[in-house]
mmCIF file of C-alpha atoms and ligand atoms in Angstrom:
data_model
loop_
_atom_site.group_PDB
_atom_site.id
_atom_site.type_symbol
_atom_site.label_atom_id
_atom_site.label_comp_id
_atom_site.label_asym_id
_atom_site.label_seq_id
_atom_site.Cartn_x
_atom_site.Cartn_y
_atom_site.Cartn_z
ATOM 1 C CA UNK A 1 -81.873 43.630 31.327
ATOM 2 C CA UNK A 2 -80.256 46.771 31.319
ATOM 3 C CA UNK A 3 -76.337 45.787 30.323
ATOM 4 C CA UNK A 4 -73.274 47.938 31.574
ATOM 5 C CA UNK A 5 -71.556 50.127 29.718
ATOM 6 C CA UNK A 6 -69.322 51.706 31.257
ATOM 7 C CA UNK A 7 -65.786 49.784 32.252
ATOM 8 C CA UNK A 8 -65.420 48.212 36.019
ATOM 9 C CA UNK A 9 -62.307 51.009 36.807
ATOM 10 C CA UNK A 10 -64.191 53.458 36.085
ATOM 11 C CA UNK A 11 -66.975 52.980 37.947
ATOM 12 C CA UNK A 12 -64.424 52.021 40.777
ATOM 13 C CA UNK A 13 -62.667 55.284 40.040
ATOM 14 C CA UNK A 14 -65.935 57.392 40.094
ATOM 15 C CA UNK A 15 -67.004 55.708 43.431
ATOM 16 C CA UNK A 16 -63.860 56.462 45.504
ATOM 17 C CA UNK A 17 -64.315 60.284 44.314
ATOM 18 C CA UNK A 18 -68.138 60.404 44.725
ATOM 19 C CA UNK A 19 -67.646 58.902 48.594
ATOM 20 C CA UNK A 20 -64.612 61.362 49.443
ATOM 21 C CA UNK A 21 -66.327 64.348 48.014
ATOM 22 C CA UNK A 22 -68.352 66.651 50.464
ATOM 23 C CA UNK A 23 -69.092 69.909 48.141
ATOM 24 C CA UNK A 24 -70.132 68.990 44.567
ATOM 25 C CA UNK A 25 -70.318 71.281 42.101
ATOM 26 C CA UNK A 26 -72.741 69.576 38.793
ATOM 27 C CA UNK A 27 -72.248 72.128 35.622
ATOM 28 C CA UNK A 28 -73.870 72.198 31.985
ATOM 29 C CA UNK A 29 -73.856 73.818 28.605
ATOM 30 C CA UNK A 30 -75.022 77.036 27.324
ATOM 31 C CA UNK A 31 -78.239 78.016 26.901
ATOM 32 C CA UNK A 32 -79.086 74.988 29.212
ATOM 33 C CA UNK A 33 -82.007 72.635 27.562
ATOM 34 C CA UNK A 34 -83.978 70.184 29.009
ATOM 35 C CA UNK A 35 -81.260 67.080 28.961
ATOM 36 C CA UNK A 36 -78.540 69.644 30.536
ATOM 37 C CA UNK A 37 -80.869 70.904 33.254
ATOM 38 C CA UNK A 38 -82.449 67.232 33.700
ATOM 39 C CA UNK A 39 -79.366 65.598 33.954
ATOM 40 C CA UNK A 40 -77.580 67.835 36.255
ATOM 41 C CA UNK A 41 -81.009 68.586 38.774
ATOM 42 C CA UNK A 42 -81.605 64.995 38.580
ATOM 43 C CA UNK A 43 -77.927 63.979 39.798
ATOM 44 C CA UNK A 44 -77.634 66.816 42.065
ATOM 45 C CA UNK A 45 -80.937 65.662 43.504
ATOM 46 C CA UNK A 46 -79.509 61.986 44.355
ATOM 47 C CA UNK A 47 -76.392 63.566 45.229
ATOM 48 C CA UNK A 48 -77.980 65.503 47.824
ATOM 49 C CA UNK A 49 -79.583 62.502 49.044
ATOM 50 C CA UNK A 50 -76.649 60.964 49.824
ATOM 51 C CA UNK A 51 -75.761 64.069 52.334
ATOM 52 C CA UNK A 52 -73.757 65.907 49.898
ATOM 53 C CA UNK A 53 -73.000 69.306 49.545
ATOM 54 C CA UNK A 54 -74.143 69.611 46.261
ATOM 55 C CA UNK A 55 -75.092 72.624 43.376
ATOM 56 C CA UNK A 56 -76.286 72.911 40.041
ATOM 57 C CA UNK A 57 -74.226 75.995 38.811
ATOM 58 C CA UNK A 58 -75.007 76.701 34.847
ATOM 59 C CA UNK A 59 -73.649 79.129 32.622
ATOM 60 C CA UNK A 60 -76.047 81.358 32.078
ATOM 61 C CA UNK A 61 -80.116 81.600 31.724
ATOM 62 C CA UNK A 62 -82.542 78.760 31.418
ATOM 63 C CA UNK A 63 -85.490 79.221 29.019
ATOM 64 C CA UNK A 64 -88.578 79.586 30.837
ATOM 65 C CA UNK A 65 -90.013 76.438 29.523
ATOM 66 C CA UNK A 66 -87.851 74.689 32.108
ATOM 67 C CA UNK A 67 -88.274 76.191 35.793
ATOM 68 C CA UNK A 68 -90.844 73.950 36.673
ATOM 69 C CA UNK A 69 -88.468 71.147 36.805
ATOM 70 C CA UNK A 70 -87.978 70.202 40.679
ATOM 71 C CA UNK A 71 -85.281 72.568 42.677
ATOM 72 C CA UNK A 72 -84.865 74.728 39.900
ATOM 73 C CA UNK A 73 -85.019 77.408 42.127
ATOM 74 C CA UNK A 74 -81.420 76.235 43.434
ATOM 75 C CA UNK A 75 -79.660 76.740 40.374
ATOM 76 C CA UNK A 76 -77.144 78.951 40.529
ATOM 77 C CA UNK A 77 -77.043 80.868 37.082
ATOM 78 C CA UNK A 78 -73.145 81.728 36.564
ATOM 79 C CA UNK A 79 -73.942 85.376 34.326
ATOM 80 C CA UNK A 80 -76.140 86.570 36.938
ATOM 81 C CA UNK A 81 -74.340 85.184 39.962
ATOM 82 C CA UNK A 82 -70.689 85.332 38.890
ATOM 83 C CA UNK A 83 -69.367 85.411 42.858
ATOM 84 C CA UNK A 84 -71.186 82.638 44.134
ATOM 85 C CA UNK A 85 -70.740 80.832 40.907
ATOM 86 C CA UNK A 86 -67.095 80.817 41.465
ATOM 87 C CA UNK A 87 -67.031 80.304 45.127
ATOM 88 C CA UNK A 88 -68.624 76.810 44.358
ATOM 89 C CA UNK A 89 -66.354 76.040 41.716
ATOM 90 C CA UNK A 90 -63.266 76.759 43.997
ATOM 91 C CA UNK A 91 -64.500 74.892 47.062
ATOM 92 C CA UNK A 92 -65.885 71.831 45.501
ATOM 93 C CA UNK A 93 -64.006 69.039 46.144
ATOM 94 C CA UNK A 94 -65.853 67.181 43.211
ATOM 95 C CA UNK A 95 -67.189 68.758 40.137
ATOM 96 C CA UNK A 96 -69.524 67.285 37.281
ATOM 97 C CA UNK A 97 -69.157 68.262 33.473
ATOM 98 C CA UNK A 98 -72.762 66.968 32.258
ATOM 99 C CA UNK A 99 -74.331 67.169 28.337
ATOM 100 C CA UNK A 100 -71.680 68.652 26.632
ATOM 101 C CA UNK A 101 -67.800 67.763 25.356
ATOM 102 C CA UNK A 102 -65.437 71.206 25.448
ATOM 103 C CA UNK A 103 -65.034 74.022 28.215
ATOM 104 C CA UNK A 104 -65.577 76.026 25.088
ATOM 105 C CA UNK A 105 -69.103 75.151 25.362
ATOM 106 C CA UNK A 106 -69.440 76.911 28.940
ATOM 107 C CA UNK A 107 -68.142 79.748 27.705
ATOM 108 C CA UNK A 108 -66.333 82.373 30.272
ATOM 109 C CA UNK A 109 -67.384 79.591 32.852
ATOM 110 C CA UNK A 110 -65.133 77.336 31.289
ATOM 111 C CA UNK A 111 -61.909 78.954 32.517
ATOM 112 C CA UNK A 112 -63.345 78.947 35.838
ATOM 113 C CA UNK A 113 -63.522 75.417 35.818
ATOM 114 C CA UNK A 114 -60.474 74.783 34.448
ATOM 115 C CA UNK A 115 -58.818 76.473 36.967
ATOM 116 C CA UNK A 116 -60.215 74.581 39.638
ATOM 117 C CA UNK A 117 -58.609 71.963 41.879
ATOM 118 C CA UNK A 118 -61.400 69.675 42.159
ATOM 119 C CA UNK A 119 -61.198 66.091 39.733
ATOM 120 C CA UNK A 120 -63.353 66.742 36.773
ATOM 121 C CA UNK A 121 -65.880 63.857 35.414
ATOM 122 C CA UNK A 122 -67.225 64.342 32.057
ATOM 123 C CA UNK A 123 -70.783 62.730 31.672
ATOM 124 C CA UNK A 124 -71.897 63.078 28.127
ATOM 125 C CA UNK A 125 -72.899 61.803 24.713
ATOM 126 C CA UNK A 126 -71.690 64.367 22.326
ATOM 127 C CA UNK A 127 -69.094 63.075 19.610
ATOM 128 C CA UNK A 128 -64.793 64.086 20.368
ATOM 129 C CA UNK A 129 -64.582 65.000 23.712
ATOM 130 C CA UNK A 130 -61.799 67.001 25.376
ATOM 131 C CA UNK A 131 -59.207 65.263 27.178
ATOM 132 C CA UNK A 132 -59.064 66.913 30.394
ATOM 133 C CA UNK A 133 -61.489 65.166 32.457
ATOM 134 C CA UNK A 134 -60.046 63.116 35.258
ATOM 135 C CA UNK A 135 -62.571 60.655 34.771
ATOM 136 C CA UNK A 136 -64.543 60.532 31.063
ATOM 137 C CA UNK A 137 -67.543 58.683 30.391
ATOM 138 C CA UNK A 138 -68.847 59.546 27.273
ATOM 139 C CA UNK A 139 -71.064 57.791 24.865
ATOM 140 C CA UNK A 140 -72.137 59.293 21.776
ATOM 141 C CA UNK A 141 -74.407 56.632 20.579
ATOM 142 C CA UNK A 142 -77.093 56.790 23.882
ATOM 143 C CA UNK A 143 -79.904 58.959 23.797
ATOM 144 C CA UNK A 144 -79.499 61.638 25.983
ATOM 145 C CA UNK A 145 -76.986 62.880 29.255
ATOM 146 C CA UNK A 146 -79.800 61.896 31.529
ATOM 147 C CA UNK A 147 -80.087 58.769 30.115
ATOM 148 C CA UNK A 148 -76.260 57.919 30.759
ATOM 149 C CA UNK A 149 -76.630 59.163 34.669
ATOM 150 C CA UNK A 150 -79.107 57.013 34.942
ATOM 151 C CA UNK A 151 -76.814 53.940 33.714
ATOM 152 C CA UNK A 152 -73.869 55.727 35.946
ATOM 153 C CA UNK A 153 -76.202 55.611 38.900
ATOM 154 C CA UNK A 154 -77.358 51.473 38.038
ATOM 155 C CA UNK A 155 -73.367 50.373 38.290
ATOM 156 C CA UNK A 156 -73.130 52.608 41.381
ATOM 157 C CA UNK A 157 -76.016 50.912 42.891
ATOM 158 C CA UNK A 158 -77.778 53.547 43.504
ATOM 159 C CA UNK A 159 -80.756 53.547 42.011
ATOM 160 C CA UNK A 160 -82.788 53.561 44.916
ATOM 161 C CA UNK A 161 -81.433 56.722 45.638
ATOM 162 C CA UNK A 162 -83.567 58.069 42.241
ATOM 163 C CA UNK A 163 -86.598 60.098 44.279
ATOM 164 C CA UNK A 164 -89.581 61.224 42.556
ATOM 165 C CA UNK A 165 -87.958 64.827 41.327
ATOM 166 C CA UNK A 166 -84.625 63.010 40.429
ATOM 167 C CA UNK A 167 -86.588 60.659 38.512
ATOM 168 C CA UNK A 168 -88.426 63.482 36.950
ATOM 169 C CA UNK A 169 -85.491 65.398 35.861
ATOM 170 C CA UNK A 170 -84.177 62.239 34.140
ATOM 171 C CA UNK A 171 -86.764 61.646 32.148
ATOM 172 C CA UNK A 172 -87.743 65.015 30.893
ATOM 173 C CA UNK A 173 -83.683 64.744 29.339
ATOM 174 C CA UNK A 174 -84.551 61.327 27.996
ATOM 175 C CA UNK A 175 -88.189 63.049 26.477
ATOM 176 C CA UNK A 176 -86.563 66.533 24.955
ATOM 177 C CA UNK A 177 -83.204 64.756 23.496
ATOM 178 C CA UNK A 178 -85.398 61.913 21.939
ATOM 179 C CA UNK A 179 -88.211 64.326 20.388
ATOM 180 C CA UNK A 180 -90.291 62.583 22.865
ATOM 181 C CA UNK A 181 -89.181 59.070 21.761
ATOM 182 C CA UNK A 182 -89.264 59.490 18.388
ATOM 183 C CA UNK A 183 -85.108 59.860 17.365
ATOM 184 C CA UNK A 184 -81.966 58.781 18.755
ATOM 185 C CA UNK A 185 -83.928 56.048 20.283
ATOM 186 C CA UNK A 186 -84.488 52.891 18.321
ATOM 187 C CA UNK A 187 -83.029 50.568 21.133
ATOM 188 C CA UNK A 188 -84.962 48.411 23.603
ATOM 189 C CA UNK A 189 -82.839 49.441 26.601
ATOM 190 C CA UNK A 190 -83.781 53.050 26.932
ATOM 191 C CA UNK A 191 -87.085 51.900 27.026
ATOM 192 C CA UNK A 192 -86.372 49.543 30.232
ATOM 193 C CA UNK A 193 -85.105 52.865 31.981
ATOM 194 C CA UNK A 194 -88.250 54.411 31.026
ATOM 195 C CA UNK A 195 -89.802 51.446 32.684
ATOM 196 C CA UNK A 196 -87.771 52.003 35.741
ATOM 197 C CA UNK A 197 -89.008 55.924 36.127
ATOM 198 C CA UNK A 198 -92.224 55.674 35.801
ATOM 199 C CA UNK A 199 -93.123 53.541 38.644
ATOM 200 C CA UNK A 200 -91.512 56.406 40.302
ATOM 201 C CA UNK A 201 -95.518 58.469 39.861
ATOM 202 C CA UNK A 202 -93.135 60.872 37.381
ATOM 203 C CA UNK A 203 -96.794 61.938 35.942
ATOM 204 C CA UNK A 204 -95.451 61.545 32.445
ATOM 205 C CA UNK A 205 -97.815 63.284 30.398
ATOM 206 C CA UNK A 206 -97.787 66.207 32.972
ATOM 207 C CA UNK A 207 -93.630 66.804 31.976
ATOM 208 C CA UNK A 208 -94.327 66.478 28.329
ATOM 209 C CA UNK A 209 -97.117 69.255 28.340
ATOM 210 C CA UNK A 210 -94.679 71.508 30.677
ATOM 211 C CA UNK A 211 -91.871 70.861 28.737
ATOM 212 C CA UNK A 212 -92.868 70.016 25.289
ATOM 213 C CA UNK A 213 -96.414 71.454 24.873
ATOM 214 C CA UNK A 214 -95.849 74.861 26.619
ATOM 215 C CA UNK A 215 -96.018 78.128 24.303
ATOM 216 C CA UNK A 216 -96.520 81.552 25.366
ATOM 217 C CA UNK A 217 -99.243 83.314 23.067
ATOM 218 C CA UNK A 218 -96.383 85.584 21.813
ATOM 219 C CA UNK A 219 -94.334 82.354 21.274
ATOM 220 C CA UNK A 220 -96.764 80.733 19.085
ATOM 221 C CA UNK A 221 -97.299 83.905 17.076
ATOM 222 C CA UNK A 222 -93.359 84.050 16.457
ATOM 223 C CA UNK A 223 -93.243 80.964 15.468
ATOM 224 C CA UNK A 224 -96.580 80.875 12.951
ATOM 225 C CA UNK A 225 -94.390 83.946 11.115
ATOM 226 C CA UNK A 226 -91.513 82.368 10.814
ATOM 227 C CA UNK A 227 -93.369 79.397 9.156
ATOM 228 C CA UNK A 228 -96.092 81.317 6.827
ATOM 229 C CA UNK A 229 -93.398 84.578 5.808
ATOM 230 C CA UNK A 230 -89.755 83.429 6.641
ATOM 231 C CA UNK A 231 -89.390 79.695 5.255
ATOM 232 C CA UNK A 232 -87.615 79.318 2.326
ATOM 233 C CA UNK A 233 -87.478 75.811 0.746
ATOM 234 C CA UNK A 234 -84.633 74.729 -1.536
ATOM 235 C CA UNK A 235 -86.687 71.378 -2.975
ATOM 236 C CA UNK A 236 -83.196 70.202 -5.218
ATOM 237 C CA UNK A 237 -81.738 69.942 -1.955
ATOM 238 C CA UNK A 238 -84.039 69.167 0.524
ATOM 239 C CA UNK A 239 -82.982 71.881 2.174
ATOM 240 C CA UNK A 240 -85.417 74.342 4.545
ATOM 241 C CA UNK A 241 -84.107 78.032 5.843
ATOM 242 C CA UNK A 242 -85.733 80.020 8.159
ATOM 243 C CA UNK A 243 -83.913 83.654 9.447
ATOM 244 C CA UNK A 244 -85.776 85.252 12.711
ATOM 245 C CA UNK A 245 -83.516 89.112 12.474
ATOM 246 C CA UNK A 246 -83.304 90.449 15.598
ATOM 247 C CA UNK A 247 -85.891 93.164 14.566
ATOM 248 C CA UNK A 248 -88.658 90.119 13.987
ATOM 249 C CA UNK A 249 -88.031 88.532 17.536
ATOM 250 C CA UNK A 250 -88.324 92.135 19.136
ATOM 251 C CA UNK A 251 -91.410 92.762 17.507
ATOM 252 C CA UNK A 252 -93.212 89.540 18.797
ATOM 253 C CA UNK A 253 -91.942 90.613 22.335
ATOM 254 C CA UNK A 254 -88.748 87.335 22.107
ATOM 255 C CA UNK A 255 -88.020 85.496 25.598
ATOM 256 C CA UNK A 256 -85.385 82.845 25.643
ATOM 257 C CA UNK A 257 -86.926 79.750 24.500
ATOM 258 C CA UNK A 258 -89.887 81.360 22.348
ATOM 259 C CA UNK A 259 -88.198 79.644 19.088
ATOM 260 C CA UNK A 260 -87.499 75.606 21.028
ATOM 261 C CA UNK A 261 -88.309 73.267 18.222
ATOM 262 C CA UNK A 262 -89.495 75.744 15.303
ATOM 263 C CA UNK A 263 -86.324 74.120 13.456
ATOM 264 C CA UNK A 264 -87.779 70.499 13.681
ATOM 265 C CA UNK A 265 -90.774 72.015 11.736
ATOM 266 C CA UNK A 266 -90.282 71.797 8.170
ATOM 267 C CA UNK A 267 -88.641 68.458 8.196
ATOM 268 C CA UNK A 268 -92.562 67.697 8.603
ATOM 269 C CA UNK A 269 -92.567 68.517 4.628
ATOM 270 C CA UNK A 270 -91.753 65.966 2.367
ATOM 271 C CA UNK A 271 -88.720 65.574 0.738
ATOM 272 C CA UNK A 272 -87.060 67.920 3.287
ATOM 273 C CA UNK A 273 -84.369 66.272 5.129
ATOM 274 C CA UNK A 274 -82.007 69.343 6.590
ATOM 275 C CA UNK A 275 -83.352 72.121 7.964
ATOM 276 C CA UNK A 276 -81.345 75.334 9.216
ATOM 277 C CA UNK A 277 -82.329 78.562 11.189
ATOM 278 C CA UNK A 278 -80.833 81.426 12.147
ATOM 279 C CA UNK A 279 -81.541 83.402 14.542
ATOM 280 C CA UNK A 280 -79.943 86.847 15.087
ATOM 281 C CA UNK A 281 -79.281 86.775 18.955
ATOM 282 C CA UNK A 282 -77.286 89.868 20.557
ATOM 283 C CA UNK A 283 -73.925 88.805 20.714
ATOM 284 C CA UNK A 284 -73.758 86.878 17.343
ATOM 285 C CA UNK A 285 -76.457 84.337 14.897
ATOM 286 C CA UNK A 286 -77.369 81.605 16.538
ATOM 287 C CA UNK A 287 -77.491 78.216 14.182
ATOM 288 C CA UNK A 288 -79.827 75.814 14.496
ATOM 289 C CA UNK A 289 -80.314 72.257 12.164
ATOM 290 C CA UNK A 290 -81.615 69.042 12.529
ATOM 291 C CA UNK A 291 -81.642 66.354 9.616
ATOM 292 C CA UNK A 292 -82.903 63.207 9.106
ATOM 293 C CA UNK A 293 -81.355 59.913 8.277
ATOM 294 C CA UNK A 294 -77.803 59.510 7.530
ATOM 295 C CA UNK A 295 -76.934 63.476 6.749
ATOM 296 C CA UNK A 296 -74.700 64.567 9.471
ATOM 297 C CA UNK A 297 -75.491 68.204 10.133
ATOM 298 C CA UNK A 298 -72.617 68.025 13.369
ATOM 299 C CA UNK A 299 -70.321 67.988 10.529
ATOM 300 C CA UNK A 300 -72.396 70.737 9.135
ATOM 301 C CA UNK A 301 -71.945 72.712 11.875
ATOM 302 C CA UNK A 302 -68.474 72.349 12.923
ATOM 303 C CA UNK A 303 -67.136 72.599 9.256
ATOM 304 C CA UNK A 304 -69.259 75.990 9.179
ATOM 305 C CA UNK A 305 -70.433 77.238 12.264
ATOM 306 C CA UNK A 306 -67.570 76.519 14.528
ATOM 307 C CA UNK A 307 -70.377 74.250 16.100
ATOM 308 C CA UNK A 308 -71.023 70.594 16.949
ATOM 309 C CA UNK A 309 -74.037 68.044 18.300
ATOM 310 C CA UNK A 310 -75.107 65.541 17.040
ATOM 311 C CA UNK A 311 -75.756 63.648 13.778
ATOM 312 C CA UNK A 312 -79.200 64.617 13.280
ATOM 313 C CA UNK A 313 -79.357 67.778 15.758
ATOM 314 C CA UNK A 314 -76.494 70.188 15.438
ATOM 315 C CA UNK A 315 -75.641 74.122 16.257
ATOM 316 C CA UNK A 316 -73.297 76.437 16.227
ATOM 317 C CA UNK A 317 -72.567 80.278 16.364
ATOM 318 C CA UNK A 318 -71.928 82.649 13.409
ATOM 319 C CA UNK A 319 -70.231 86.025 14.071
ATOM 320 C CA UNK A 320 -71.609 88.426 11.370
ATOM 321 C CA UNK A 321 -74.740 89.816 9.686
ATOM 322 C CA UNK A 322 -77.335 88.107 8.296
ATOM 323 C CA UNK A 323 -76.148 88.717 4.823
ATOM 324 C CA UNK A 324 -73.306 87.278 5.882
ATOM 325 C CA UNK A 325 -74.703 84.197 6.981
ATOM 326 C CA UNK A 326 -76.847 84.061 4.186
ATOM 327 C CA UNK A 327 -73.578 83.972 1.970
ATOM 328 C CA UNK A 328 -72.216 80.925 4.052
ATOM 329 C CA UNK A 329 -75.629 79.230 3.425
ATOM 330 C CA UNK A 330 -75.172 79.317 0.046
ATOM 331 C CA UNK A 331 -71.817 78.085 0.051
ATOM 332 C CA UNK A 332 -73.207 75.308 1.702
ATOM 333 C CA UNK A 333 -75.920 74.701 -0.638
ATOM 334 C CA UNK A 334 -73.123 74.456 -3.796
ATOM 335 C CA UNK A 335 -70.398 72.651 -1.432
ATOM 336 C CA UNK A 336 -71.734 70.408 1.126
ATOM 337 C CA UNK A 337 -72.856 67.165 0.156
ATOM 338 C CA UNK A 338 -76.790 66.656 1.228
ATOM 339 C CA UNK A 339 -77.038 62.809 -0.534
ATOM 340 C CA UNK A 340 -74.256 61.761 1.759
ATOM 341 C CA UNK A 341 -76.584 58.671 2.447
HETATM 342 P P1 5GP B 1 -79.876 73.371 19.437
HETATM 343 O O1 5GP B 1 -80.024 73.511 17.966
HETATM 344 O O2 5GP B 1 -81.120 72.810 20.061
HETATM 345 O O3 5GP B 1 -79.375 74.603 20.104
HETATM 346 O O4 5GP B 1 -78.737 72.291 19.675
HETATM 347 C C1 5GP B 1 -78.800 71.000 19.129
HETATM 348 C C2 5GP B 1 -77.580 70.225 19.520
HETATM 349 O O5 5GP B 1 -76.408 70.871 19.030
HETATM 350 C C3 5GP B 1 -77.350 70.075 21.018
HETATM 351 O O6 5GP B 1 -76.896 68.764 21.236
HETATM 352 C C4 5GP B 1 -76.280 71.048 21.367
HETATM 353 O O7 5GP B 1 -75.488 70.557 22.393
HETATM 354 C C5 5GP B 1 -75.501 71.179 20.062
HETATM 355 N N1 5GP B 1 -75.074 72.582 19.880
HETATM 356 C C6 5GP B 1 -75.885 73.661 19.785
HETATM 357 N N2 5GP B 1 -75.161 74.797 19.640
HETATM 358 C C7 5GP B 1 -73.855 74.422 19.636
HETATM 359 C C8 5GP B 1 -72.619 75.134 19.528
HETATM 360 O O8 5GP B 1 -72.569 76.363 19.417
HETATM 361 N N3 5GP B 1 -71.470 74.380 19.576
HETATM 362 C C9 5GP B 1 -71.492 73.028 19.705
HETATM 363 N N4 5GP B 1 -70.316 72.380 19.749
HETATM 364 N N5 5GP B 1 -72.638 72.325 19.819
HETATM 365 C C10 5GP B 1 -73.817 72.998 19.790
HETATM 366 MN MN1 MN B 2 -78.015 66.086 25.432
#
């Protein structure tokens, strides 16, 4: 049996605003991946249902790897639709924060937000969140954002409300945030959710080749670089490296997307339990790491790369050049403490 989490006034508060709401507006991090884009489609989705004026706005571009999810095609994308991404914001009388913990992680759409007169509920599992949510329901230890709408939705009874697409967009959150079931999911309950979706005919296998097992030939190629000429392997520390410059990604013709899970790679190597990349994006280095086990590379990230996450799947941002960076990598290497076990 699936227990509840989340405290009777809140769910009382979240009802009241959910029933006196007409326009919704259901918003996401940067660089949206498939938990932020599951988790808001799939509540918009149920939201809509219900008769509700309701829109997925995100702050900027999805990776391509996601637009088959159902009614992507009603996203509104706030960098290329800045007017209509605002007009939203200002008339909704209810708006959703989804799969991520500061307006700082919206970027320019943050302020937007904040501005706006609407109540503000924060849905969300990543550690510290702001406090400026009118209603908060955050819990760091569950799986995934999806995963937690989906227990939002069972105390609001309304579960049957979960359609096939809703229920698809769910689980593809519950899939990518998990590494397909294999992290951040050691508990029997997520497992009963999973059990309540697929009844649903969610075609399972069909969203983890789509979203999982989808490379472009150009992708791969990137990708089988970075791994055979780019990874450098620190064995004292467990620690792996790989730097894409913004020369490399040009040359193997880079989409958004093209490098989704290359950092997982070489924690496939033995004795590797933190890996970092870097990619050099246009407007600054993108950070990447995942770990395994105890090491925390959210602290990791925050304490270096004005970033956050989670424990074992972190990022951040790094305003410099890659020499630079490389400089605050090995700073890492002397200071940080990799046998924090
Ligand atoms: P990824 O490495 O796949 O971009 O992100 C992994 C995890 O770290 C995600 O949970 C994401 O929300 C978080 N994350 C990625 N980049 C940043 C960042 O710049 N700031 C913060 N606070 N979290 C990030
Ligand atoms: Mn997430």
């Amino acid at each position: 049996m699936i227990q509840p989490i989340i405290d009777e006034k809140t769910v009382c508060e979240l009802e009241r605003l959910v029933t006196q709401a007409r326009h919704i507006v259901i918003t996401c991090h940067l660089s949206p991946d498939g938990d932020a884009l599951g988790s808001t489609l799939g509540l918009c989705q149920v939201l809509r249902k219900m008769g509700k004026d309701a829109h997925v706005v995100v702050p900027d571009q999805v990776p391509r790897s996601l637009t088959f999810l159902p009614n992507f095609k009603s996203v509104v994308v706030y960098t290329l639709h800045a007017g209509r991404s605002v007009a939203l914001v200002k008339n909704a009388d209810l708006i959703f924060c989804l799969d991520f913990n500061v307006l700082k992680r919206i970027d320019s759409l943050g302020s937007v937000i904040a501005q706006a007169r609407a109540p503000k509920v924060l849905i969300d599992h990543h550690l510290a969140p702001d406090d400026i949510f009118d209603v908060s329901i955050s819990f760091p230890e569950l799986s995934s954002t999806c995963e937690l709408v989906y227990r939002v939705l069972l105390q609001l009874n309304l579960t049957h409300m979960i359609d096939v697409p809703a229920a698809q967009c769910l689980y593809v959150g519950m899939m990518t945030d998990t590494g397909n079931f294999t992290y951040s999911s050691d508990y029997p309950e997520i497992y009963e959710i999973v059990a309540a979706l697929v009844p649903r005919n969610i075609n399972k296998e069909w969203l983890y080749n789509m979203t999982m097992n989808t490379f472009s030939a150009n992708s791969l190629r990137l990708q089988g670089y970075a791994l055979s000429q780019k990874m450098q392997l620190f064995a004292d520390k467990g620690v792996a490296l790989i730097i894409l410059t913004r020369n490399e990604l040009e040359h193997y013709g880079y989409h958004k997307g093209d490098t989704e899970g290359l950092v997982n790679k070489p924690l496939a190597i033995p004795g590797v339990q933190c890996s970092i990349f870097m990619r050099e994006d246009e407007a600054h280095i993108k950070v990447s790491c995942r770990s395994q086990g105890t090491l925390s590379v959210n602290e990791l990230c925050s304490r270096y790369f004005n970033g956050g996450g989670h424990r074992n799947a972190a990022g951040g941002e790094f305003n410099g050049t890659i020499d630079e960076a490389l400089d605050v990598f090995y700073q890492i290497l002397e200071e940080f403490n990799f046998n924090n076990k």
